[in-house]
Coordinates of C-alpha atoms in Angstrom, one line a residue:
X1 CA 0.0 0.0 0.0
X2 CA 3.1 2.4 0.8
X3 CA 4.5 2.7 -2.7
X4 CA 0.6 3.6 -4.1
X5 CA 0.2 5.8 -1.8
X6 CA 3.4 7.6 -2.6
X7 CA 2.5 7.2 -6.5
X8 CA -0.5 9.0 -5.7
X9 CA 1.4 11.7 -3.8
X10 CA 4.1 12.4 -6.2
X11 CA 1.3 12.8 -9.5
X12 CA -0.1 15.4 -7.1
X13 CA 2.7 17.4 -7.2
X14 CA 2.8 18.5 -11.2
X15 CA -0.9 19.2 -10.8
X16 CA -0.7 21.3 -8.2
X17 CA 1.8 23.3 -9.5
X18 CA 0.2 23.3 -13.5
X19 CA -3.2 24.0 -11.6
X20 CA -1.8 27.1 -9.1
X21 CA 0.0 28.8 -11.9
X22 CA -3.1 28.7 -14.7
X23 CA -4.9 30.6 -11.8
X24 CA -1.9 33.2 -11.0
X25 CA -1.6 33.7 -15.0
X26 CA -5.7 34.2 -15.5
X27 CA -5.7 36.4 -12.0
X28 CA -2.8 38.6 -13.3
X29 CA -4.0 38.4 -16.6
X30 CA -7.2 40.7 -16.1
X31 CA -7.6 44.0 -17.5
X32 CA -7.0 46.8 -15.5
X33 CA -5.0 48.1 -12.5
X34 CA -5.6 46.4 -9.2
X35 CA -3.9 49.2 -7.2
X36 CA -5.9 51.8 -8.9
X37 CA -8.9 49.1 -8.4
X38 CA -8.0 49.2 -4.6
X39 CA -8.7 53.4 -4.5
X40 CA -11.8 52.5 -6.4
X41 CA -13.6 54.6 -9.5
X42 CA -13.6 58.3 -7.8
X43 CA -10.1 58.7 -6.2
X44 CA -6.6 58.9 -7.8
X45 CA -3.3 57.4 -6.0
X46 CA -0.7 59.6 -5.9
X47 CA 2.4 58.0 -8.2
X48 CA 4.6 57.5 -5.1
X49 CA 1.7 56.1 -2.9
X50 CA 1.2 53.6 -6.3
X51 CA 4.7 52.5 -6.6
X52 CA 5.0 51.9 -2.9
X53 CA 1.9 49.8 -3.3
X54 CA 3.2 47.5 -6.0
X55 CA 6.6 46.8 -4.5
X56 CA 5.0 45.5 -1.4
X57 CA 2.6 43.3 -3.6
X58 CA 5.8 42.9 -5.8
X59 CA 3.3 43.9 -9.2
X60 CA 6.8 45.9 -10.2
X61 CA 8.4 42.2 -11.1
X62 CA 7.8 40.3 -14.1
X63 CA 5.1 37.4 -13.7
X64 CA 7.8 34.4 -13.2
X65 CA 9.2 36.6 -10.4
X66 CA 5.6 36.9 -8.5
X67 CA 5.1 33.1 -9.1
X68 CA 8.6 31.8 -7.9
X69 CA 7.9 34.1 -4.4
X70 CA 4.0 33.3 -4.3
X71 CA 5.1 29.5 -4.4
X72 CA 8.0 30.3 -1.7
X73 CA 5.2 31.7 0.7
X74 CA 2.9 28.8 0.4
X75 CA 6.0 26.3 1.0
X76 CA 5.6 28.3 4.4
X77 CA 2.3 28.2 4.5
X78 CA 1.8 32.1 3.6
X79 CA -1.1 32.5 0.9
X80 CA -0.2 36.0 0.8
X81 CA -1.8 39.3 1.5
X82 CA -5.2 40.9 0.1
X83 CA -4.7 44.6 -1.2
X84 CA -6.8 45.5 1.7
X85 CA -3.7 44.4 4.0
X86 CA -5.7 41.1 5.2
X87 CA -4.0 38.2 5.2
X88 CA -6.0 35.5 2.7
X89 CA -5.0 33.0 5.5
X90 CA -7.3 34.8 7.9
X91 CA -10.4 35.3 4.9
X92 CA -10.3 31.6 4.5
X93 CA -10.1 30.5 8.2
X94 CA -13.1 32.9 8.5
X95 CA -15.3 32.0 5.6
X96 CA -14.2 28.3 5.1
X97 CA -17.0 27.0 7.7
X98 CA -19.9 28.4 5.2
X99 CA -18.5 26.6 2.1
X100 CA -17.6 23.9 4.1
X101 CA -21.6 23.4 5.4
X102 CA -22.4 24.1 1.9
X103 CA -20.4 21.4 0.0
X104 CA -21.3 19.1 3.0
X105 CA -25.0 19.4 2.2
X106 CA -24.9 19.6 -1.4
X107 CA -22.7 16.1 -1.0
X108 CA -25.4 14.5 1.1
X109 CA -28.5 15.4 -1.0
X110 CA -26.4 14.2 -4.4
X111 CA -24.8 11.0 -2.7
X112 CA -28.4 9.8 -1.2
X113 CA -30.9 11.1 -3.3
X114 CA -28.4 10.1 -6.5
X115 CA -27.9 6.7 -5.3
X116 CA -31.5 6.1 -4.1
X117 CA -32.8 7.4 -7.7
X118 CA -30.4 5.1 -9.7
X119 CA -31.3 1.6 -7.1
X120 CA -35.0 2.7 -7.4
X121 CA -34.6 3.4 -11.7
X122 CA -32.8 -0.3 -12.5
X123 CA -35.0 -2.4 -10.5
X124 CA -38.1 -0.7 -10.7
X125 CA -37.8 -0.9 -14.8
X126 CA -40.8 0.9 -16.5
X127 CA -42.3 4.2 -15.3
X128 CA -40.0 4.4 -12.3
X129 CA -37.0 4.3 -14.5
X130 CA -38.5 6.6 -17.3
X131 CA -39.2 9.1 -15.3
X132 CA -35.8 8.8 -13.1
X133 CA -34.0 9.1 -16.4
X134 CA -36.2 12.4 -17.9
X135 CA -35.8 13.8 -14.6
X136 CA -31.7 13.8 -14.5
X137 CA -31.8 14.6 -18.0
X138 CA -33.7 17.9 -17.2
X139 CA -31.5 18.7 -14.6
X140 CA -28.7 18.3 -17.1
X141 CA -30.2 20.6 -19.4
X142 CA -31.4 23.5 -17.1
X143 CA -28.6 26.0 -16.0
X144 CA -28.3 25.7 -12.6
X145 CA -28.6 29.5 -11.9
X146 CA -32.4 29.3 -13.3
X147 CA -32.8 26.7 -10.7
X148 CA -31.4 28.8 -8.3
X149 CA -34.1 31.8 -8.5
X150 CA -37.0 29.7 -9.5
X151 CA -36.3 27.7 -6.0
X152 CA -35.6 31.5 -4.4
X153 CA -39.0 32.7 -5.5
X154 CA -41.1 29.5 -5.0
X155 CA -39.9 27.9 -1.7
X156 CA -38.7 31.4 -0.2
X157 CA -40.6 34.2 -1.3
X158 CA -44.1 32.6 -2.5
X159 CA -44.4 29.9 0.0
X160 CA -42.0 30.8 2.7
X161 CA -40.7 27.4 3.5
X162 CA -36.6 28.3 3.5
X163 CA -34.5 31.8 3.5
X164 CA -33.2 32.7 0.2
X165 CA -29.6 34.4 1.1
X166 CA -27.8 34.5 4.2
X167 CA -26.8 32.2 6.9
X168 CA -28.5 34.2 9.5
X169 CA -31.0 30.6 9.5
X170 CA -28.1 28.4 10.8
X171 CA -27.6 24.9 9.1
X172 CA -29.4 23.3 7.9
X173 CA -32.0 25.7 7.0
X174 CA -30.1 27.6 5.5
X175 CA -28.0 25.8 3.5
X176 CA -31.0 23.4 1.7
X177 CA -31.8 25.9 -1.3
X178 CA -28.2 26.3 -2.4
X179 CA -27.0 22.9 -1.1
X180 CA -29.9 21.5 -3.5
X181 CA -29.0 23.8 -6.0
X182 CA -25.3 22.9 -6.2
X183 CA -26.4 19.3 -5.4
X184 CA -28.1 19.2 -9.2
X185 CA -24.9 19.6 -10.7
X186 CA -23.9 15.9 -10.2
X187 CA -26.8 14.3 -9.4
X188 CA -27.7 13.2 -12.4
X189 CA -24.1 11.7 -13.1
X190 CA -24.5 10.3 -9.6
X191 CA -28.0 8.4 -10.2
X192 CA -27.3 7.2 -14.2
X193 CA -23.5 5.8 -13.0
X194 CA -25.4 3.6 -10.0
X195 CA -28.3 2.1 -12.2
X196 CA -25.8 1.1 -15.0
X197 CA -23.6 -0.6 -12.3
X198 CA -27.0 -1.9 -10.3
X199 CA -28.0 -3.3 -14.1
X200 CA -24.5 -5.1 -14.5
X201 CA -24.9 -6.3 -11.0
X202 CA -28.4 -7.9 -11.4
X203 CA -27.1 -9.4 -15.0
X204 CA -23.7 -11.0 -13.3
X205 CA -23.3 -15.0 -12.3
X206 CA -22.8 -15.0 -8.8
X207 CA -26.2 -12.8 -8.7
X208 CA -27.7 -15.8 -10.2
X209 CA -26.1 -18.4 -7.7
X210 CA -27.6 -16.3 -4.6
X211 CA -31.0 -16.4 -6.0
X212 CA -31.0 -20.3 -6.6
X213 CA -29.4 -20.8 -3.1
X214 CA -33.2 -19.2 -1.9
X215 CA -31.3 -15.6 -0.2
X216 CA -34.6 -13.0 -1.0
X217 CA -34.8 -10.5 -3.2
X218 CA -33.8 -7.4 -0.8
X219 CA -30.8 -9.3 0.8
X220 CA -29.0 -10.3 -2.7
X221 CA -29.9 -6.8 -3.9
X222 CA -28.3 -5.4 -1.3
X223 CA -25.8 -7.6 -0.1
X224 CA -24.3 -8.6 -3.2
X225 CA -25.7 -6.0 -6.0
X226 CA -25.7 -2.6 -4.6
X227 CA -22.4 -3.2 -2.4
X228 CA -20.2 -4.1 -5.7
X229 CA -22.0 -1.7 -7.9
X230 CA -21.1 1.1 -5.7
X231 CA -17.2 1.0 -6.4
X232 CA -17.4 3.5 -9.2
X233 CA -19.8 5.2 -7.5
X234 CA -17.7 5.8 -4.4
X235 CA -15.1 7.2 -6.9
X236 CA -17.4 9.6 -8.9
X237 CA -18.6 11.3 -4.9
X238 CA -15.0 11.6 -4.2
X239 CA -14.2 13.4 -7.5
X240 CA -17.3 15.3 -7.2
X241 CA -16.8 16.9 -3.8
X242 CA -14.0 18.5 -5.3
X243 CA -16.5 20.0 -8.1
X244 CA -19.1 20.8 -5.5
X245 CA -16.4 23.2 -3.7
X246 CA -15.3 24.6 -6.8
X247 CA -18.7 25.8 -7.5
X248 CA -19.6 27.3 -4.6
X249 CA -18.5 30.7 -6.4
X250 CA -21.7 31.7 -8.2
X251 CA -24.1 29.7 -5.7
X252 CA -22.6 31.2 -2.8
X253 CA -23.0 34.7 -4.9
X254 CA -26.8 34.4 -5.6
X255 CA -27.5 33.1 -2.0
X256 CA -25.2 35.5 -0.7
X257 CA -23.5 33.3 1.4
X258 CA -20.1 34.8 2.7
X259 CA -17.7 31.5 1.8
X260 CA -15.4 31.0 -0.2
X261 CA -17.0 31.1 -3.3
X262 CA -18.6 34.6 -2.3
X263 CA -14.7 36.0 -1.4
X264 CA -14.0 34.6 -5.2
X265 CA -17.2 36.4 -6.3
X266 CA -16.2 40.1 -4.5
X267 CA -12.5 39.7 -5.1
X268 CA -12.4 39.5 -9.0
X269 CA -14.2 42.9 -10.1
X270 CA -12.0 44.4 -7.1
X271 CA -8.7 43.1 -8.9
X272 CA -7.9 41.6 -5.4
X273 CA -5.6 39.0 -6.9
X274 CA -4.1 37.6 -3.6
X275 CA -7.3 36.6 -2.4
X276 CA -8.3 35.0 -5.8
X277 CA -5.0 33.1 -5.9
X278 CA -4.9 32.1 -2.2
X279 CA -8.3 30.8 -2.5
X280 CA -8.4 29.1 -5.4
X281 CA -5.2 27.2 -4.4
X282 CA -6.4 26.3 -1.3
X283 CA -9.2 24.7 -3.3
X284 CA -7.1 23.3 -5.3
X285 CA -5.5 21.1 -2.1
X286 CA -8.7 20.0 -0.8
X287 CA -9.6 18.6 -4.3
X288 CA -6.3 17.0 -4.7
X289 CA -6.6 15.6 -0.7
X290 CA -10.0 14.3 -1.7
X291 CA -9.0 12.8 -4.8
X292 CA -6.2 11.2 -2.9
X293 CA -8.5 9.6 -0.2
X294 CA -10.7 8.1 -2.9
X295 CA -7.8 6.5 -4.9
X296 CA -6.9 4.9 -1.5
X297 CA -10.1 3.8 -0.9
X298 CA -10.8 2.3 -4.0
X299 CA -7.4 0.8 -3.7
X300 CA -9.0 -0.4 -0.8
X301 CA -12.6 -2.0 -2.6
X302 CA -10.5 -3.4 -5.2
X303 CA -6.8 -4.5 -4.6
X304 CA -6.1 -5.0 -8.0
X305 CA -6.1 -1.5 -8.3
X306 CA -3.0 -0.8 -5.8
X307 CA -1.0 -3.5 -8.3
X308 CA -1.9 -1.6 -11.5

């Protein structure tokens, strides 16, 4: 287990790196001067003020330069400084929890609700399965964002049921809209992935075996049809937590949720790089943790993985 576990590792590495500097390079990249940003639209920086500025921030040296000492910091666990003078450390410590309950919840409705949909759709074959498959394929095809207000108007304005924005509500209330919101982005995935591997698993040998042996219906489903079929499963969660927390940017801005996502969503028009980098790669390293649990748990369902 030791040398997979150290493969694993090591093909981290490159990614992180390739992944951190695409950001840095689209962050810079942005039209506009961030100091200039930083006064805002009405007030001008005197030139000393402004060269002062961009020394600190180190915006005077070319974009190799700011990389090679952004990557030195985070070797020290420094993910820099926002323009305000905030260290993005302390922004994330403070806004982490939200995204955090907000990923969470999303995870939960897509892992149950996918899983349940995709047991109930290759068993129950007919309506059930017809409609579990239009269903995810409408989800597909609406953009989540329409989702988002028609489920802000409905549930919270016209009936009342949950807040729209704001975590004033506490978790879990509210967290549901948006967690249901960003939950639809893999559900579908989630529930088409476990009724193709549920279908295999009803069609394979040993299914057959337990049914002449007299077991019932529920326990070989169960016991040896849902519990094999659930391997890729397992792996498409894992990948897709990653996902969920990357998308907490626009979901956390129309539910106006202060996470993550919503320090992403305030930081780019404000040219507040720093905070857009820091973020991002600390998004980055929970994606790449996650995906590393999941390998090692898969390695774990299926040993003939760790020997690959």
């Amino acid at each position: 287990m030791g040398p997979y576990v150290l493969r694993r590792v090591l093909m981290a590495i490159p990614v992180l790196l390739g992944t951190t500097f695409v950001i840095y390079l689209a962050v810079y990249a942005l039209p506009g001067d961030p100091i200039q940003a930083l006064a805002g639209p009405n007030q001008v920086i005197s030139p000393s003020v402004a060269q002062a500025l961009r020394e600190r921030f180190h915006l005077d040296q070319p974009l190799v330069v700011q990389y090679g000492l952004y990557l030195r910091g985070l070797l020290g666990g420094d993910l820099g400084t926002s323009f305000t003078g905030r260290p993005v450390t302390e922004i994330i410590a403070a806004s982490w929890p939200v995204t955090a309950q907000l990923g969470g919840t999303a995870w939960i409705i897509m892992a149950v609700a996918g899983v349940a949909l995709g047991v109930v759709a290759a068993v129950r074959r007919g309506a059930a399965d017809a409609a579990v498959l239009f269903g995810t394929t409408l989800a597909l095809g609406v953009p989540f964002f329409v989702v988002a207000y028609v489920t802000q108007i409905v549930f919270g304005v016209q009936l009342g049921w949950l807040p729209v924005s704001g975590v004033e509500a506490g978790w879990p209330l509210a967290y549901i809209l948006p967690g249901l919101v960003l939950a639809l982005s893999g559900l579908p995935q989630v529930a088409r992935l476990t009724r193709t591997s549920v279908l295999d698993g009803l069609a394979a040998d040993h299914v057959e075996t337990a049914v002449a042996k007299g077991l019932t219906g529920t326990a070989v489903l169960f016991r040896h049809v849902v519990r094999n079929s659930l391997i890729p499963v397992v792996s498409l969660l894992g990948v897709s937590l990653g996902y969920l927390l990357g998308g907490t940017v626009l979901v956390e801005g129309i539910f106006n949720l202060p996470g993550l996502g919503y320090q992403i969503y305030t930081a780019i028009p404000q040219h507040d790089g720093p905070v857009v980098v820091g973020i991002g790669t600390m998004l980055v390293l929970v994606f790449l943790s996650v995906n590393l649990l999941v390998d090692l748990l898969y390695g774990v369902l299926d040993p003939r993985i760790r020997l690959g």
